[in-house]
CSV table of C-alpha atoms in Angstrom, one decimal:
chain,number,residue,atom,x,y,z
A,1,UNK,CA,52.1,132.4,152.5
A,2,UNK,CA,49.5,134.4,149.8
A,3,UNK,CA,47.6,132.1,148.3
A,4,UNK,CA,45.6,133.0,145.4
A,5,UNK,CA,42.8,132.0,143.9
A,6,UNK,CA,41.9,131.8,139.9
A,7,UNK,CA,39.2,130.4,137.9
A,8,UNK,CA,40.3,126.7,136.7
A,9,UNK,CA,39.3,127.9,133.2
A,10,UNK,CA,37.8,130.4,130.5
A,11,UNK,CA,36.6,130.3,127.2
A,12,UNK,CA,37.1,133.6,124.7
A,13,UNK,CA,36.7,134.0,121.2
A,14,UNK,CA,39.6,135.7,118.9
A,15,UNK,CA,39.7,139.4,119.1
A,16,UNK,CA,38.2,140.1,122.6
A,17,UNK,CA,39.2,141.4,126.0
A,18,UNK,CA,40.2,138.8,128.1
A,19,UNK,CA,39.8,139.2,132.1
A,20,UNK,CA,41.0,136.7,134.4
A,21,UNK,CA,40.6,138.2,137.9
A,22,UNK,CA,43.1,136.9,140.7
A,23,UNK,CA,42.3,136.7,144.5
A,24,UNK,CA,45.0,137.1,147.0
A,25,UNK,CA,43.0,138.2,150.2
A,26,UNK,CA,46.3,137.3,152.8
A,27,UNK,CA,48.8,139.4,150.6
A,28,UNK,CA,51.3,141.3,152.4
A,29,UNK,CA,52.5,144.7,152.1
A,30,UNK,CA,55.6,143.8,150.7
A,31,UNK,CA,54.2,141.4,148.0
A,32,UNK,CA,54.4,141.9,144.2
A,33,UNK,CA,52.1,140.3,142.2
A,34,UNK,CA,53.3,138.4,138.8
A,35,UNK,CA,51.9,137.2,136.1
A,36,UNK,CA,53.1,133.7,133.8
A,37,UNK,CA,52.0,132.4,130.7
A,38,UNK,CA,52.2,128.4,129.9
A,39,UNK,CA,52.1,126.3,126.9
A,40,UNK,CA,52.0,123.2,126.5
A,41,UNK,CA,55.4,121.6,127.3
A,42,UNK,CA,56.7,124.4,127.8
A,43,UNK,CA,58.5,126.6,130.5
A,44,UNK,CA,55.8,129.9,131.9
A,45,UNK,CA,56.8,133.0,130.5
A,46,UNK,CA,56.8,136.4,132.5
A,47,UNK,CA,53.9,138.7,131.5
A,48,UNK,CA,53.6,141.4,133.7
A,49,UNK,CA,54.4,142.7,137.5
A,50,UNK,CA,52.9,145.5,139.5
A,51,UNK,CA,52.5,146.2,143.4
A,52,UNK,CA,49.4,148.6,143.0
A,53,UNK,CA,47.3,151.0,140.6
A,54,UNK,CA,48.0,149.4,136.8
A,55,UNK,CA,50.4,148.7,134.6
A,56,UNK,CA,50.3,148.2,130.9
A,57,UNK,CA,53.6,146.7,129.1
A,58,UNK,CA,53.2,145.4,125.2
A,59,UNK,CA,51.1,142.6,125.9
A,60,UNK,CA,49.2,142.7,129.0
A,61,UNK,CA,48.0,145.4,131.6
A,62,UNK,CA,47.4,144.7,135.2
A,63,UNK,CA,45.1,146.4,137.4
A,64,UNK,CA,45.5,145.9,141.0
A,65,UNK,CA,42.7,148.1,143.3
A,66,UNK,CA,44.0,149.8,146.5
A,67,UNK,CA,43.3,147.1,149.0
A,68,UNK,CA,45.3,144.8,146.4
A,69,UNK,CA,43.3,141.7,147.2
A,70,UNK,CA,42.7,141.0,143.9
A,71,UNK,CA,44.1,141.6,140.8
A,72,UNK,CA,43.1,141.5,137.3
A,73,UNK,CA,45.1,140.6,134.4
A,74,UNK,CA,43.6,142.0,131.0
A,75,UNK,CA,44.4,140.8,127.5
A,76,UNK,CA,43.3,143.2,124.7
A,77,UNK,CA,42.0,141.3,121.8
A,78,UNK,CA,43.2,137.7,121.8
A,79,UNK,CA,43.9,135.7,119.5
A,80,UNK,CA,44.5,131.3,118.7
A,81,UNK,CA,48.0,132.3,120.3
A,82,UNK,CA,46.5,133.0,123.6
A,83,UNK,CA,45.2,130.1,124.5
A,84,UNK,CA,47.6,128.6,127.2
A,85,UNK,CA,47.0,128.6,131.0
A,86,UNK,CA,47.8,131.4,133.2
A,87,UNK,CA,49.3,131.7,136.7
A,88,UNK,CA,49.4,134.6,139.4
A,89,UNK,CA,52.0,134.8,141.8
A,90,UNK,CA,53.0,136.8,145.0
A,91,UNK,CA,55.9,136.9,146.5
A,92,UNK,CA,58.2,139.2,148.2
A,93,UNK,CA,61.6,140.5,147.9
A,94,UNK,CA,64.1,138.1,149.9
A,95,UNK,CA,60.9,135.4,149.8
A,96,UNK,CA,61.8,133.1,146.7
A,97,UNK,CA,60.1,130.2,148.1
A,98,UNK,CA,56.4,132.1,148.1
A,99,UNK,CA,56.8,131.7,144.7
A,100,UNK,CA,54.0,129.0,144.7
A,101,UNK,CA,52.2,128.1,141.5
A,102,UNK,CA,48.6,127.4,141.8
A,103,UNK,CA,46.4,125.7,139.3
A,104,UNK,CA,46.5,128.8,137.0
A,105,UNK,CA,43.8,129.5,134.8
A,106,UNK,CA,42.9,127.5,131.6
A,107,UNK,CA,42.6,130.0,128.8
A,108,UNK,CA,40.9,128.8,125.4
A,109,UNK,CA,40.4,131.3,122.9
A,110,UNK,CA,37.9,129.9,119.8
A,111,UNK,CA,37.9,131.4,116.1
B,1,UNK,CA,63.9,132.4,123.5
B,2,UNK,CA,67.0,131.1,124.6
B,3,UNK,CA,67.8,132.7,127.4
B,4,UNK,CA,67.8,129.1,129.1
B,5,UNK,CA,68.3,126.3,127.6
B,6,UNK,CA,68.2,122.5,128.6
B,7,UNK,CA,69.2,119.4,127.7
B,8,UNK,CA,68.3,116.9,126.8
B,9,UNK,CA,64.1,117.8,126.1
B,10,UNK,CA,63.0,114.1,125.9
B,11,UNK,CA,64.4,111.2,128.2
B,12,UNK,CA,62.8,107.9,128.9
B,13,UNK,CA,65.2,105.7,131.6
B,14,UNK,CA,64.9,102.8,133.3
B,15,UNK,CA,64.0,102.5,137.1
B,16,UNK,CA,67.7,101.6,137.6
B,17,UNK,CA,69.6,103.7,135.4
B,18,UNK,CA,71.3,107.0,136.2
B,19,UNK,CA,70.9,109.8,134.1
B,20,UNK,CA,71.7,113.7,134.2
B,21,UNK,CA,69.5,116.6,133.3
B,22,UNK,CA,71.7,120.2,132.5
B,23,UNK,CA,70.4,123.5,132.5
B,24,UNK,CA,72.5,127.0,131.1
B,25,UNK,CA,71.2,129.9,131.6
B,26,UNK,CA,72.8,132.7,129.7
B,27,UNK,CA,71.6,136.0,131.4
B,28,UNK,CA,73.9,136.4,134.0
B,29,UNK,CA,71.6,135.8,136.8
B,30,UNK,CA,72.8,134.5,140.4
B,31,UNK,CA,70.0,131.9,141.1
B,32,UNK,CA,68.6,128.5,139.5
B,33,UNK,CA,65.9,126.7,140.1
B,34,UNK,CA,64.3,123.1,139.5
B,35,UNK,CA,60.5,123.0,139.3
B,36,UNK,CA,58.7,119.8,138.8
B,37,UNK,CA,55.3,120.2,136.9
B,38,UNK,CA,53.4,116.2,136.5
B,39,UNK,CA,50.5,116.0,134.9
B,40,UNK,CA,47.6,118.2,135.1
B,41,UNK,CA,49.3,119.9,138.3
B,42,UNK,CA,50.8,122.7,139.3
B,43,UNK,CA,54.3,123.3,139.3
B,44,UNK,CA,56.4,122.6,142.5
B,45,UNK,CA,59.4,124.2,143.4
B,46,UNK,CA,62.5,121.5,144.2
B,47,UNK,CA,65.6,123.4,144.5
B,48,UNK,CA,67.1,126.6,144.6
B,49,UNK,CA,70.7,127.9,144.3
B,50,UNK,CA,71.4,131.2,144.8
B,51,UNK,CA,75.0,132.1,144.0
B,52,UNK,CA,76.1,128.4,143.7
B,53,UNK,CA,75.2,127.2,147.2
B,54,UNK,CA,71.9,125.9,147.7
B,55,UNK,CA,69.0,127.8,149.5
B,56,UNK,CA,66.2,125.4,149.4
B,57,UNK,CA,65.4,121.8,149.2
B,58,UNK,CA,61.7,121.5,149.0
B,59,UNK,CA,61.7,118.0,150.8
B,60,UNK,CA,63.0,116.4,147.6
B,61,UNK,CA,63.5,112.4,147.4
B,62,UNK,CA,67.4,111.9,147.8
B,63,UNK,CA,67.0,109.8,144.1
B,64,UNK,CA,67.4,113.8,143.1
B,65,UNK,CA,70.7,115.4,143.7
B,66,UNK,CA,71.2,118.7,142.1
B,67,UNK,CA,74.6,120.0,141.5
B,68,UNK,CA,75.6,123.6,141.0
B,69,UNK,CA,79.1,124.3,139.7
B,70,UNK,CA,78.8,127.9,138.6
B,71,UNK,CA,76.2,130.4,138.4
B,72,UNK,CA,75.3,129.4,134.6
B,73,UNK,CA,75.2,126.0,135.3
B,74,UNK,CA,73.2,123.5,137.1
B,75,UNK,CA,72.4,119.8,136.8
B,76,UNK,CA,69.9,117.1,138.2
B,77,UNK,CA,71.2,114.4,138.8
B,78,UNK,CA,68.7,110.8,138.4
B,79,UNK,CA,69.1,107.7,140.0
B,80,UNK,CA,66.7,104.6,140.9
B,81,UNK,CA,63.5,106.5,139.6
B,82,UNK,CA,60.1,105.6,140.4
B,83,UNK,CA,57.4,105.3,137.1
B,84,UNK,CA,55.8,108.8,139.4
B,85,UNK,CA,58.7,110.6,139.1
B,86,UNK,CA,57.8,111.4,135.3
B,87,UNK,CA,57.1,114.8,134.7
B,88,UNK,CA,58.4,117.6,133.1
B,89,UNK,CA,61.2,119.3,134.8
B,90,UNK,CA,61.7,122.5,134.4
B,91,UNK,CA,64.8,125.2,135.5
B,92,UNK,CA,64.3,128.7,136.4
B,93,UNK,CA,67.1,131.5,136.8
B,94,UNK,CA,66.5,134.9,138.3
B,95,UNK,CA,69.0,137.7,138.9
B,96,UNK,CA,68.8,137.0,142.3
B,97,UNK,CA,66.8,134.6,145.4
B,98,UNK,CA,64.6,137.1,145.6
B,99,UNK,CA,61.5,137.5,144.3
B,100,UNK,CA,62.8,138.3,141.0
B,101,UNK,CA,61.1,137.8,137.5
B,102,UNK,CA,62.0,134.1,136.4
B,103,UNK,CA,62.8,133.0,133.0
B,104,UNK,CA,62.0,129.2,132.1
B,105,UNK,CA,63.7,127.1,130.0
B,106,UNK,CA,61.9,124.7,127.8
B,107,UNK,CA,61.8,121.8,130.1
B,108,UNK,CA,63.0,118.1,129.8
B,109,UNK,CA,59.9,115.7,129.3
B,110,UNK,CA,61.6,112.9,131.5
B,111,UNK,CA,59.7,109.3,131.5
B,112,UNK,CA,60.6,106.4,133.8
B,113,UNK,CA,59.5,102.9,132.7
């Protein structure tokens, strides 16, 4: 199984760049990588999926470099909304049970 | 969103009752899942149906039984709880058993006293 590795938490202030960099050094070729969202007592919401390079959708982009070891998802300027904790995922097609949530990471985003 | 909805949100039982948790999904997906997320940790993965048979029982206490009728529907079923089984449960449905995005409901905040 990929198992990833996040910081427990970050701090941000409203209307910055948030990076919160992913590792995943046992990934496999056939692995996508996924991001969720969580708020308190609440169900994780999908954010964004690649397999390599970047992707950009309405709310997140997500670079992934070309060993894909790590991956790094990037929130253009946050605001109080943002703050919730934030989980990476791999898993592969056919492989529903390597979709293991870790700790995620803590997000806090000050005025 | 409401995509997935659950019911009920809050329940507080008694080690000896028997209770039910339901989960509709409404997005035509073939696979359900039951997550368990306690306090201040992560969320583990207890069942998975993938069209209405079940693919995956994470080593689950048998005081869970989940039930599957239909593709829309699942249930988890509650009986002879222990005060650690409160947690927030959660169900999941993807389009398939794959790897598949999965959308969340809002959870059911279960307490056992």
């Amino acid at each position: 199984l990929a198992k990833t590795t996040q910081p427990i938490s970050m701090d941000s202030y409203e209307g910055q760049e948030v990076n919160i960099t992913c590792s995943h050094n046992n990934i496999a070729t056939n692995d996508y990588i996924t991001w969720y969202q969580q708020f308190p007592s609440q169900g994780p919401r999908f954010i964004i999926q690649g397999y390599k390079t970047k992707v950009t959708n309405e709310v997140a982009s997500l670079f992934i470099p070309a060993d894909r070891k790590s991956s790094t998802l990037s929130l253009p300027r946050v605001s109080l909304s943002d703050t919730a904790v934030y989980y990476c995922l791999v898993g592969v097609s056919g492989g529903y049970n390597k979709l293991i949530f870790g700790a995620g990471t803590r997000l806090a985003v000050h005025p | 969103e409401t995509g997935v909805t659950q019911t009920p949100r809050h329940l507080v039982m008694g080690m000896t009752n028997k209770k039910s948790l339901k989960c509709e999904q409404h997005l035509g997906h073939n696979a359900m899942y039951w997550y368990k997320q306690s306090a201040k940790k992560p969320l583990e993965l207890m069942f998975v149906y993938n069209f209405k048979e079940q693919t995956e029982n994470n080593s689950v206490p048998s005081r869970f039984s989940p039930e599957c009728p239909n593709s829309s529907h699942l249930f988890l079923h509650l009986h002879t709880l222990q005060p650690e089984d409160s947690a927030l449960y959660l169900c999941a449905s993807s389009r398939s058993g794959d790897a598949d995005t999965q959308y969340f409901g809002p959870g059911t905040r279960l307490t056992v006293l």
